[in-house]
Amino acid sequence: MASSNIANGCIPKGRWLHIIPPTIIVYIVAYMDRMNIGFAMAGGMNEALGISMTVSGLAAGIFFFGYMILQIPGGHIAEHGSAKKFIMWTIVAWGGLSTLTGFVQNEWQLLTMRFLLGVAEGGLWPAILVIIGNWFPEKEVGRANALFMSNLAISAIITNPLSGWVITHFDWHGVFIVEGLISIGLLFIWLPLISDRPEEAKWISKEEKEYLIETLRREREIHQNNQCHAPVSYKDLLVNRDSWMLTAIYFCYATGQYGFLLWLPTIVKNLTKMGMTNVGFLTAVPYLAGLIGLYIFAMLSDRSLNRRFYTSITQFGFGICFLLSTLFPEHIWVSYGLLVLTGVFTKAVSSNFWTMPALLFPPGIAGGARGIINAIGNLGGFFGPVMVGWLTTLFGMTFGIYCLVFFLLLGGILTMFLPDVTAGKVEYSEVSAKPAHNR
């Protein structure tokens, strides 16, 4: 039945149309509300509130301290309960908080609202990754992650010009209010379209349901057989080498990524001396390049199952191209072209990185492991913007970029020391539940 369909390659692919688009749309808007402070900073918020570059960097980064709080609970609830319902309540919370941010009057109100926004969004990422893991087998999950994570690039392509236009025609208050109200409207997309697991979906065909249930069950058995020494509790995760290695790698990547993305509007504005509407369009192009890199590297990774190599090489590409963009300040469009090339690698790291927790940790724990890694690793999202703001105040923007590059290269080096299972040293057979090679 299911096995003959697999052999004939005729399994329906409804999961690609029903699961991926809602996750993309939800995270596009969440990411928009997280990152629009970069446009507010470039569009007059600092002057209006009387805050320095250092404080504005702190406001951008403090989000990630709040972001830590619901990471582990979010992953746990998604894996053992309903990710769909959990995400529904996060949408209500972050949409309301983003709208209220448009009414802040001083730096302390701004810092408070950004922290609370981080709390509200905190469980979203691990919860969505659990949903994707519930729907896509190992040979598909890299591309499924890539398609989901394309939201990060699509968000900027859509919302950077929108944010620039709103600030030009209204002011920095409007970007929070308008985009916060858009967030609340997500409920009309999320609730009717998403399902937690294949068993619960009403739209799924019998053939696709049987294929997914059987294949995902077999892969869970393979992971359990291959993970004799894997942690079995959250307490064990906190003293596990692989857990801390992944966290350190993600911290380095998050430092470089959020430092780049949050300050990109300011970098482009300083480079080109253009108005905010043009800056909005120019900053969207690196994200468009990111879409291309995201899918190419995910496809290559799915073919080889060498997640370690492609996670490492994309971090090196990110850091080196970002460094090169600082070397030609007198040639505006050469520097800008290198920023676009940097964009090719900015998102490609994530799609491969987030396939690895499921390889290193057993079912039932992998969701919480994602939460721990994302919670602590994303403190790089605080460190990167604050560090760039502080170094820019003291020495200029170039010194901040050098520091971001250092962390990206360090992350690439650390990735090479992950266990062999992340390099595709375990083979998944369609007919056998035993791994071909041990870790």
mmCIF file of C-alpha atoms in Angstrom, residues 50-51 60 65 75 124 160 164 273 300:
data_model
loop_
_atom_site.group_PDB
_atom_site.id
_atom_site.type_symbol
_atom_site.label_atom_id
_atom_site.label_comp_id
_atom_site.label_asym_id
_atom_site.label_seq_id
_atom_site.Cartn_x
_atom_site.Cartn_y
_atom_site.Cartn_z
ATOM 1 C CA GLY A 50 16.118 61.601 22.838
ATOM 2 C CA ILE A 51 18.085 58.343 22.930
ATOM 3 C CA ALA A 60 16.531 46.383 19.582
ATOM 4 C CA PHE A 65 15.926 38.496 26.866
ATOM 5 C CA GLY A 75 8.752 23.558 22.404
ATOM 6 C CA LEU A 124 6.751 30.587 18.173
ATOM 7 C CA ASN A 160 11.029 46.819 4.311
ATOM 8 C CA GLY A 164 9.944 52.822 4.617
ATOM 9 C CA LYS A 273 22.571 59.056 1.419
ATOM 10 C CA LEU A 300 22.261 20.450 -1.601
#
